[in-house]
Amino acid sequence: MDTTHEVFNQPAPLVDYNLFDTNRPLRDALTFNAPALQTTQLHELGAILGSAAMQTHARLANIHTPQLHTHDRFGRRIDEVEFHPSYHALMQTAVGAGLHGTPWTGTSASPHVLRAAGFMLFTELEPSVLCPVSMTYAVTPALRGNAGVHADWGLKLASLWYDPALKPLRDKPGVTMGMGMTEKQGGSDVRANTTQAVREGSDAWGERYAITGHKWFFSAPMCDAFLILAQAPAGLSCFFLPRVLPDWMGKGTRNAVHIQRLKDKLGNKANASSEVEFHGASAWLVGEEGRGIPQILEMGTMTRLDCSLGTSGLMRQALGIALNHTAQRHAFGKPLIEQPLMKNVLADLALESEAATALAIRLARAFDRQSDAHENLMARLLTPVAKFWICKRGSHFAQEAMECLGGNGYVEEGGEGVMARIYREMPLNSIWEGAGNIMALDLLRGLRKGDAVAALAHELAPARGQQAALDRLADALPARIEAMASETEARRLAQDVALAVQAALLVQTAPAAVADAFCASRLGGDWGQAFGTLGAGTDFDSIIQRAQPR
């Protein structure tokens, strides 16, 4: 067969490498935030997640998307979602790595930091399946508000076994959980929820209610149980709703949860997000009647941490792909990575990625030290700050990284074009669990409580005196916070708090080339309005070398 040309100057894909060993910013963040942490598990996980086999599972899970089956062939209602086997392989890996409920068992040093690092690494492989993993992490401690449910479900929520089948709890070695909060008319304003809860009686799991209504976003509907919000006589309350009812209500009986349809989403394709209706579904009260919103806020804090971790992981993956491509692709006589303008873009992306990693892992540290008053305040302040800023930067970051690949980055071709998948995924974490305005307002609420301003000053203090731009910003923040009379500038404040904390962390953990360039650009004004506009005095080569995925 005659050929018209030879294919050359096409980079080999980034595959079969260790995601943890090659991530120096993450390793340095772990050393700073959890110096006693044993990282053997992360080394092993990094090798698995960077393998060609796991990358194939990620591709297939996104190509062969979930399929809803409301009825079986005999007309019986089943409300099941069918996934490709690769989805289950990914779930087994995530659960087996303890990325769900295991930190609440407290069996390792710095369990939340360890889990956060693993969550970031897994996001580089495939973020969609982490939705049920993240929700299981967030809802597990809330179940302490119902002693009977917690006794039966607690250990299985931390189990390293994954069982996708809908079957009675006693027949399952491990379980996952989801959440159902938003409704058509309310969105983030859950106080507008209309779903009703009517008390039926009590049993081994406490006060039982019949739930009638709907949820507009009900992600991962094949989870074994959910925490939902519904209106009880005392007000909006939190309820535990299993997909399969307990044995004393009829072994194997499905709860009255009807899946109406699956969402057709921009990204997050491997995960099933659904709309559901409850037709007198059985659910059990968690906590006190009328206290649903405070409980949801506690759970939201943890899922917001995962939004920051997830976007940081996606940034790292996009950066790695861009570095891998530009190191091999030649243009105008030399590799792209040696072209001065490309160096500027790559170094700028590397700064953004490292700053995101530093802030996300710092936030995870606060969850490990909740008995410490300062860490408790930092969790309250940095959760909305990190989610707002890191997630807000994600889409811009992904677009610039895609541009490093040119047309090759825009083309998917059977799911092999990972950069396009990253780009579609990026907006999700900014929207999910409270969009930007919600986060900025949450920061304002946090700053008005306790000694929050003093705590922020204490957080920045170790980095003072080393970067003039950071000192100026740190000096100005207390007065700005005190003078914040309206919500109008809340987004700008959230941005500047995030940048100040990121700069302080990089001063303490990163090489001088990274900290100097970050402070000069993000705080000192030596920067344009797009990536790739760092000043000419930047040590581009050192920053790029540190970020290399090989």
XYZ file of C-alpha atoms in Angstrom:
550
model
C 0.000 0.000 0.000
C 1.395 3.401 -0.959
C 1.689 6.030 1.742
C 1.517 9.760 1.206
C 3.688 10.754 4.149
C 5.407 9.736 7.359
C 3.860 10.787 10.660
C 6.442 12.499 12.837
C 6.769 15.348 15.354
C 3.766 13.977 17.258
C 4.503 13.618 21.008
C 4.144 10.309 22.830
C 1.364 10.457 25.454
C 2.072 10.977 29.121
C 1.591 7.447 30.463
C 3.155 4.876 32.813
C 4.626 7.350 35.275
C 4.204 7.803 39.035
C 1.857 10.704 39.724
C 3.083 11.114 43.298
C 6.837 10.719 42.922
C 6.957 13.279 40.110
C 4.810 15.870 41.931
C 7.353 17.867 43.898
C 4.951 20.671 44.896
C 2.583 18.118 46.445
C 5.387 16.328 48.267
C 6.676 19.616 49.685
C 3.173 20.623 50.772
C 2.828 17.317 52.628
C 6.194 17.760 54.350
C 5.138 21.216 55.517
C 1.612 20.360 56.673
C 2.085 16.790 57.922
C 5.810 16.136 58.515
C 5.168 12.783 60.239
C 2.999 11.451 57.413
C 4.015 8.107 55.902
C 3.755 8.431 52.124
C 4.315 4.814 51.063
C 0.628 4.441 50.287
C 0.710 7.553 48.088
C 3.758 6.272 46.216
C 1.937 3.017 45.462
C -1.252 4.820 44.475
C 0.671 7.203 42.224
C 2.120 4.295 40.257
C -1.305 2.712 39.779
C -3.010 5.925 38.703
C -0.343 6.794 36.147
C -0.524 3.407 34.431
C -1.797 2.834 30.919
C -4.363 0.338 32.216
C -5.991 2.870 34.531
C -5.923 5.564 31.870
C -7.824 3.158 29.619
C -10.445 2.659 32.338
C -10.830 6.447 32.619
C -11.300 6.789 28.873
C -13.860 3.981 28.639
C -15.858 5.206 31.632
C -16.275 8.559 29.903
C -17.075 7.155 26.454
C -19.598 4.571 27.665
C -21.705 6.825 29.853
C -24.252 5.689 32.487
C -27.580 4.350 31.232
C -30.848 4.648 33.157
C -33.250 1.682 33.338
C -36.480 2.712 35.041
C -38.216 -0.653 34.442
C -37.212 -4.221 33.735
C -38.516 -6.109 30.689
C -41.528 -7.333 32.625
C -42.643 -3.785 33.478
C -41.500 -3.763 37.085
C -40.048 -0.481 38.350
C -36.334 -0.931 39.173
C -34.771 2.578 38.908
C -31.254 1.383 38.249
C -28.316 3.003 36.483
C -25.989 0.752 34.498
C -22.291 1.647 34.310
C -19.481 0.401 32.126
C -17.156 -2.093 33.898
C -14.379 0.508 33.787
C -16.441 2.767 36.044
C -16.553 0.021 38.648
C -12.814 -0.615 38.276
C -12.180 3.059 39.000
C -14.544 3.034 41.965
C -12.880 -0.034 43.428
C -9.501 1.671 43.156
C -10.731 4.874 44.820
C -12.513 3.051 47.632
C -9.613 0.638 48.055
C -7.312 3.626 48.518
C -9.520 4.930 51.339
C -10.568 8.131 49.593
C -14.098 7.959 51.033
C -15.023 7.471 54.700
C -11.767 6.114 56.114
C -10.341 9.357 57.594
C -13.121 9.344 60.181
C -11.747 6.122 61.667
C -8.617 8.052 62.698
C -6.322 5.094 62.166
C -3.384 7.017 60.642
C -1.393 10.164 61.291
C -2.944 13.170 59.547
C -5.699 11.051 57.942
C -7.397 14.003 56.228
C -4.146 15.238 54.669
C -3.308 11.711 53.528
C -6.735 11.314 52.017
C -6.553 14.793 50.422
C -3.298 13.952 48.649
C -4.741 10.690 47.345
C -7.900 12.480 46.205
C -5.805 14.981 44.235
C -3.804 12.205 42.593
C -6.959 10.306 41.630
C -8.470 13.450 40.111
C -5.562 13.518 37.666
C -6.756 10.148 36.407
C -10.547 10.587 36.437
C -12.591 13.046 38.538
C -16.147 11.965 37.690
C -16.231 8.830 39.824
C -15.067 10.820 42.830
C -18.528 12.347 43.268
C -19.914 9.449 45.348
C -16.513 9.075 47.023
C -16.559 12.718 48.096
C -20.145 12.582 49.308
C -19.433 9.465 51.362
C -16.556 11.341 53.009
C -18.746 14.343 53.760
C -21.829 12.611 55.155
C -20.156 9.967 57.329
C -19.671 12.159 60.423
C -23.216 13.542 60.131
C -24.612 10.070 60.781
C -23.500 10.401 64.393
C -26.730 12.380 64.725
C -28.622 9.071 64.494
C -27.093 6.457 66.783
C -28.963 3.494 65.262
C -28.014 4.288 61.680
C -24.431 5.109 62.627
C -24.043 1.804 64.473
C -25.183 -0.181 61.433
C -23.611 1.878 58.657
C -20.512 3.557 60.117
C -17.939 0.814 59.653
C -19.181 -0.160 56.199
C -18.854 3.455 55.055
C -15.150 3.200 55.886
C -14.707 -0.248 54.350
C -12.156 -0.683 51.558
C -14.566 -2.972 49.687
C -16.688 -1.649 46.861
C -19.946 -3.428 46.018
C -22.067 -1.751 43.305
C -25.178 -3.887 43.739
C -28.411 -2.611 45.280
C -29.034 -5.139 48.022
C -29.671 -5.273 51.792
C -27.035 -3.692 54.031
C -26.176 -6.951 55.776
C -25.234 -8.515 52.432
C -22.775 -5.766 51.512
C -19.105 -5.562 52.612
C -18.969 -1.829 51.943
C -21.364 0.994 51.077
C -21.376 4.508 49.630
C -23.603 7.496 50.282
C -24.804 10.543 48.428
C -26.739 13.732 49.098
C -29.967 15.225 47.758
C -30.453 18.875 48.644
C -31.444 21.137 45.746
C -34.846 21.432 44.136
C -36.086 23.046 40.934
C -37.316 26.232 42.555
C -34.452 26.817 44.977
C -30.969 25.814 43.833
C -28.527 27.058 46.477
C -31.445 28.494 48.466
C -32.409 25.228 50.134
C -34.792 27.084 52.443
C -37.138 27.151 49.445
C -37.388 23.337 49.446
C -40.929 21.974 49.307
C -40.334 18.221 49.800
C -42.445 17.105 52.772
C -41.654 14.706 55.627
C -44.526 13.167 57.594
C -43.749 11.165 60.719
C -44.703 7.479 60.515
C -43.331 6.037 63.753
C -40.078 4.825 65.260
C -37.901 1.718 65.055
C -34.281 0.623 65.471
C -33.108 3.574 63.374
C -35.079 6.159 65.311
C -37.838 8.441 64.062
C -39.125 7.325 60.638
C -40.819 9.652 58.146
C -42.541 9.326 54.766
C -40.932 11.620 52.188
C -42.882 13.063 49.257
C -41.359 15.480 46.789
C -38.390 15.735 44.454
C -34.706 16.601 44.053
C -33.413 18.416 40.996
C -29.810 17.248 41.446
C -29.394 13.790 42.949
C -25.897 12.701 42.056
C -24.710 9.107 42.017
C -28.221 7.618 42.406
C -26.799 4.094 42.749
C -25.297 4.935 46.137
C -26.659 2.796 48.947
C -28.159 5.703 50.880
C -28.502 9.486 50.881
C -28.820 12.375 53.249
C -31.634 14.628 52.047
C -33.452 17.748 53.174
C -37.211 17.859 53.657
C -39.734 20.027 55.466
C -40.843 18.514 58.783
C -43.259 20.174 61.260
C -40.347 21.980 62.993
C -38.817 23.124 59.697
C -36.207 21.972 57.210
C -34.637 18.777 58.537
C -32.007 16.221 57.573
C -32.996 12.624 56.800
C -31.224 9.363 56.066
C -32.816 7.698 53.027
C -31.602 4.227 51.917
C -32.187 2.824 48.427
C -32.972 -0.634 49.895
C -35.103 -0.682 53.043
C -33.921 -2.464 56.218
C -34.803 -6.120 56.633
C -37.557 -5.468 59.194
C -39.493 -3.606 56.475
C -39.166 -6.462 54.002
C -35.871 -7.992 52.906
C -34.690 -6.574 49.591
C -37.546 -4.062 49.314
C -36.607 -1.037 47.210
C -37.395 2.369 48.642
C -39.838 4.573 46.713
C -37.163 6.618 44.945
C -38.070 7.067 41.273
C -35.296 8.228 38.964
C -36.914 10.510 36.396
C -33.920 11.012 34.130
C -30.145 11.469 34.065
C -28.668 14.909 33.517
C -27.071 15.623 30.146
C -24.044 17.550 31.420
C -21.194 19.546 29.933
C -18.643 17.266 31.560
C -18.464 14.825 34.476
C -19.674 12.224 31.997
C -18.738 9.038 33.846
C -20.821 10.050 36.846
C -24.605 9.749 36.857
C -26.418 12.861 38.047
C -30.167 12.444 38.213
C -33.539 13.983 38.895
C -35.677 11.970 41.317
C -39.093 11.915 42.912
C -39.955 10.465 46.317
C -43.313 8.736 46.478
C -43.751 8.252 50.220
C -40.144 7.048 50.553
C -39.047 5.963 54.025
C -36.346 8.040 55.712
C -35.016 8.468 59.249
C -34.375 11.747 61.048
C -30.713 12.666 61.554
C -30.165 15.149 64.349
C -32.972 17.439 65.453
C -36.040 18.447 63.509
C -35.605 21.909 62.064
C -31.797 21.758 62.191
C -31.251 20.597 58.629
C -29.421 23.665 57.355
C -26.650 23.706 60.005
C -26.038 20.026 59.320
C -25.873 20.648 55.578
C -23.377 23.465 56.114
C -21.102 21.106 58.029
C -21.228 18.556 55.225
C -20.795 21.293 52.637
C -17.533 22.328 54.268
C -16.035 18.941 53.456
C -17.345 18.695 49.920
C -16.005 22.202 49.324
C -12.593 20.994 50.427
C -12.882 18.308 47.768
C -13.779 20.906 45.148
C -10.483 22.664 45.900
C -8.560 19.406 45.888
C -10.222 18.263 42.675
C -9.504 21.438 40.732
C -5.913 21.422 42.010
C -5.535 17.874 40.719
C -6.996 18.797 37.337
C -4.595 21.742 37.114
C -1.686 19.447 37.799
C -2.858 16.973 35.147
C -3.355 19.698 32.523
C 0.062 21.157 33.320
C 1.718 17.734 33.053
C 0.147 17.092 29.657
C 1.220 20.545 28.418
C 4.793 20.026 29.627
C 4.932 16.553 28.095
C 3.670 17.842 24.751
C 5.869 20.918 24.505
C 9.002 18.985 25.456
C 8.549 16.715 22.409
C 6.854 18.937 19.848
C 9.204 20.954 17.625
C 8.309 24.268 15.983
C 10.480 26.865 14.320
C 13.620 24.821 14.765
C 13.487 23.716 18.408
C 11.195 22.138 21.013
C 8.238 24.290 21.971
C 9.337 24.216 25.600
C 12.497 26.112 24.631
C 10.605 28.930 22.914
C 10.692 32.043 25.139
C 6.971 32.787 24.988
C 6.049 29.167 25.664
C 8.400 29.176 28.645
C 6.494 32.127 30.036
C 3.149 30.370 29.631
C 4.340 27.089 31.142
C 6.054 28.766 34.080
C 2.947 30.841 34.775
C 0.761 27.744 34.734
C 3.232 25.993 37.038
C 2.975 28.852 39.547
C -0.812 28.668 39.528
C -0.797 24.902 39.940
C 1.656 24.912 42.831
C -0.193 27.704 44.628
C -3.464 25.769 44.306
C -1.844 22.625 45.683
C -0.306 24.500 48.603
C -3.618 26.100 49.617
C -5.696 22.925 49.210
C -3.356 20.784 51.326
C -3.111 23.552 53.932
C -6.890 23.477 54.193
C -6.862 19.695 54.625
C -4.471 20.133 57.564
C -7.116 22.193 59.343
C -9.496 19.212 59.276
C -6.903 17.065 61.018
C -6.536 19.555 63.885
C -10.047 20.668 64.738
C -9.296 20.629 68.467
C -6.880 23.530 67.854
C -8.678 26.895 67.981
C -6.564 28.441 65.214
C -7.045 25.478 62.890
C -10.767 25.531 63.555
C -10.930 29.145 62.425
C -8.744 28.405 59.414
C -11.122 25.676 58.304
C -13.961 28.183 58.576
C -12.146 30.881 56.588
C -10.057 28.961 54.091
C -12.806 26.604 52.933
C -14.787 29.265 51.034
C -11.601 31.103 50.056
C -9.965 28.023 48.539
C -13.115 26.871 46.786
C -13.773 30.340 45.393
C -10.304 31.107 44.080
C -8.869 27.738 43.053
C -12.055 26.661 41.289
C -12.524 30.071 39.700
C -9.043 29.821 38.165
C -9.607 26.311 36.837
C -11.384 26.992 33.548
C -8.949 29.735 32.512
C -6.073 27.426 33.420
C -7.453 24.536 31.353
C -8.008 26.746 28.314
C -4.407 27.994 28.414
C -3.021 24.491 28.901
C -5.104 23.278 25.958
C -3.685 26.077 23.832
C -0.195 24.716 24.509
C -1.263 21.657 22.512
C -3.014 23.646 19.799
C -5.535 21.723 17.713
C -4.298 18.431 19.159
C -5.625 19.521 22.524
C -9.060 20.387 21.188
C -9.589 17.011 19.483
C -10.796 14.069 21.585
C -10.715 11.164 19.085
C -12.285 8.288 20.976
C -11.692 9.820 24.374
C -7.926 9.836 24.029
C -7.768 13.625 23.983
C -7.665 14.077 27.748
C -7.248 17.851 27.660
C -10.736 18.358 26.234
C -12.152 16.198 29.036
C -10.315 18.320 31.610
C -11.655 21.515 30.070
C -15.261 20.294 30.226
C -14.794 19.176 33.822
C -13.288 22.400 35.147
C -16.478 24.499 35.638
C -18.123 21.855 37.813
C -16.204 22.400 41.048
C -16.836 26.137 40.867
C -20.597 25.555 40.611
C -21.099 22.476 42.794
C -21.739 23.005 46.533
C -22.090 26.763 46.187
C -20.960 28.999 43.325
C -18.626 31.975 43.633
C -21.057 34.422 45.228
C -22.058 31.893 47.877
C -18.402 31.336 48.778
C -17.625 35.054 48.997
C -20.609 35.608 51.288
C -19.586 32.627 53.388
C -16.170 34.220 53.887
C -17.809 37.425 55.124
C -19.844 35.446 57.650
C -16.703 33.697 58.851
C -14.782 36.927 59.259
C -17.486 38.314 61.527
C -17.110 35.499 64.046
C -14.607 35.198 66.880
C -11.029 36.338 66.312
C -11.007 35.587 62.600
C -9.032 38.679 61.613
C -6.366 37.940 64.215
C -6.271 34.308 63.089
C -5.644 35.372 59.503
C -2.823 37.672 60.640
C -1.346 34.799 62.645
C -1.508 32.550 59.571
C 0.458 35.048 57.471
C 2.970 35.989 60.169
C 5.632 33.299 59.469
C 6.074 34.622 55.919
C 6.283 38.314 56.817
C 9.440 40.257 56.039
C 10.464 38.220 52.989
C 8.288 39.617 50.203
C 7.421 43.310 50.179
C 4.294 42.787 48.093
C 3.001 40.193 50.545
C 3.712 42.476 53.490
C 1.732 45.302 51.864
C -1.261 43.061 51.219
C -1.135 41.554 54.729
C -0.952 45.039 56.254
C -4.003 46.193 54.288
C -6.303 43.204 54.881
C -7.417 43.917 58.492
C -8.601 47.455 57.674
C -10.339 46.251 54.534
C -12.146 43.568 56.477
C -13.221 45.988 59.206
C -14.464 48.490 56.616
C -16.452 45.938 54.600
C -19.893 47.459 55.030
C -21.582 45.729 52.096
C -21.325 42.564 50.057
C -20.332 44.348 46.858
C -16.565 43.762 47.198
C -16.749 40.323 48.812
C -15.366 38.562 45.743
C -12.331 40.814 45.618
C -11.699 40.213 49.308
C -11.951 36.434 48.820
C -9.471 36.687 45.952
C -6.979 38.718 47.962
C -7.188 36.519 51.056
C -6.553 33.501 48.836
C -3.554 35.151 47.163
C -2.100 36.253 50.491
C -2.337 32.769 51.995
C -0.984 31.154 48.810
C 1.959 33.557 48.773
C 2.680 32.934 52.454
C 2.659 29.189 51.896
C 4.952 29.367 48.866
C 7.406 31.568 50.763
C 7.633 28.789 53.363
C 7.560 25.700 51.135
C 8.717 26.466 47.593
C 12.088 27.417 46.069
C 12.841 31.122 45.821
C 12.239 31.113 42.062
C 8.632 30.041 42.599
C 7.857 32.298 45.581
C 9.517 35.343 43.995
C 7.678 34.960 40.691
C 4.326 34.330 42.374
C 4.578 37.391 44.618
C 5.905 39.632 41.852
C 3.101 38.654 39.485
C 0.024 38.003 41.644
C 0.729 40.564 44.366
C 3.280 43.001 42.945
C 1.606 43.798 39.646
C 4.394 42.522 37.377
C 1.850 40.559 35.366
C -0.705 41.013 32.606
C -4.287 39.861 32.287
C -3.510 36.412 30.871
C -1.196 33.486 31.574
C 2.208 33.903 30.000
C 2.701 37.526 31.044
C 5.331 37.101 33.762
C 8.160 39.624 33.940
C 11.357 39.073 31.959
C 13.388 38.596 35.141
C 11.523 35.403 36.074
C 13.604 32.239 36.500
C 11.529 30.343 33.943
C 13.789 27.306 33.667
C 13.838 26.561 37.410
C 10.063 26.859 37.705
C 9.444 24.608 34.693
C 11.989 22.016 35.803
C 10.318 21.753 39.217
C 6.930 21.138 37.585
C 8.019 18.412 35.154
C 5.941 15.209 35.363
C 8.916 13.037 34.401
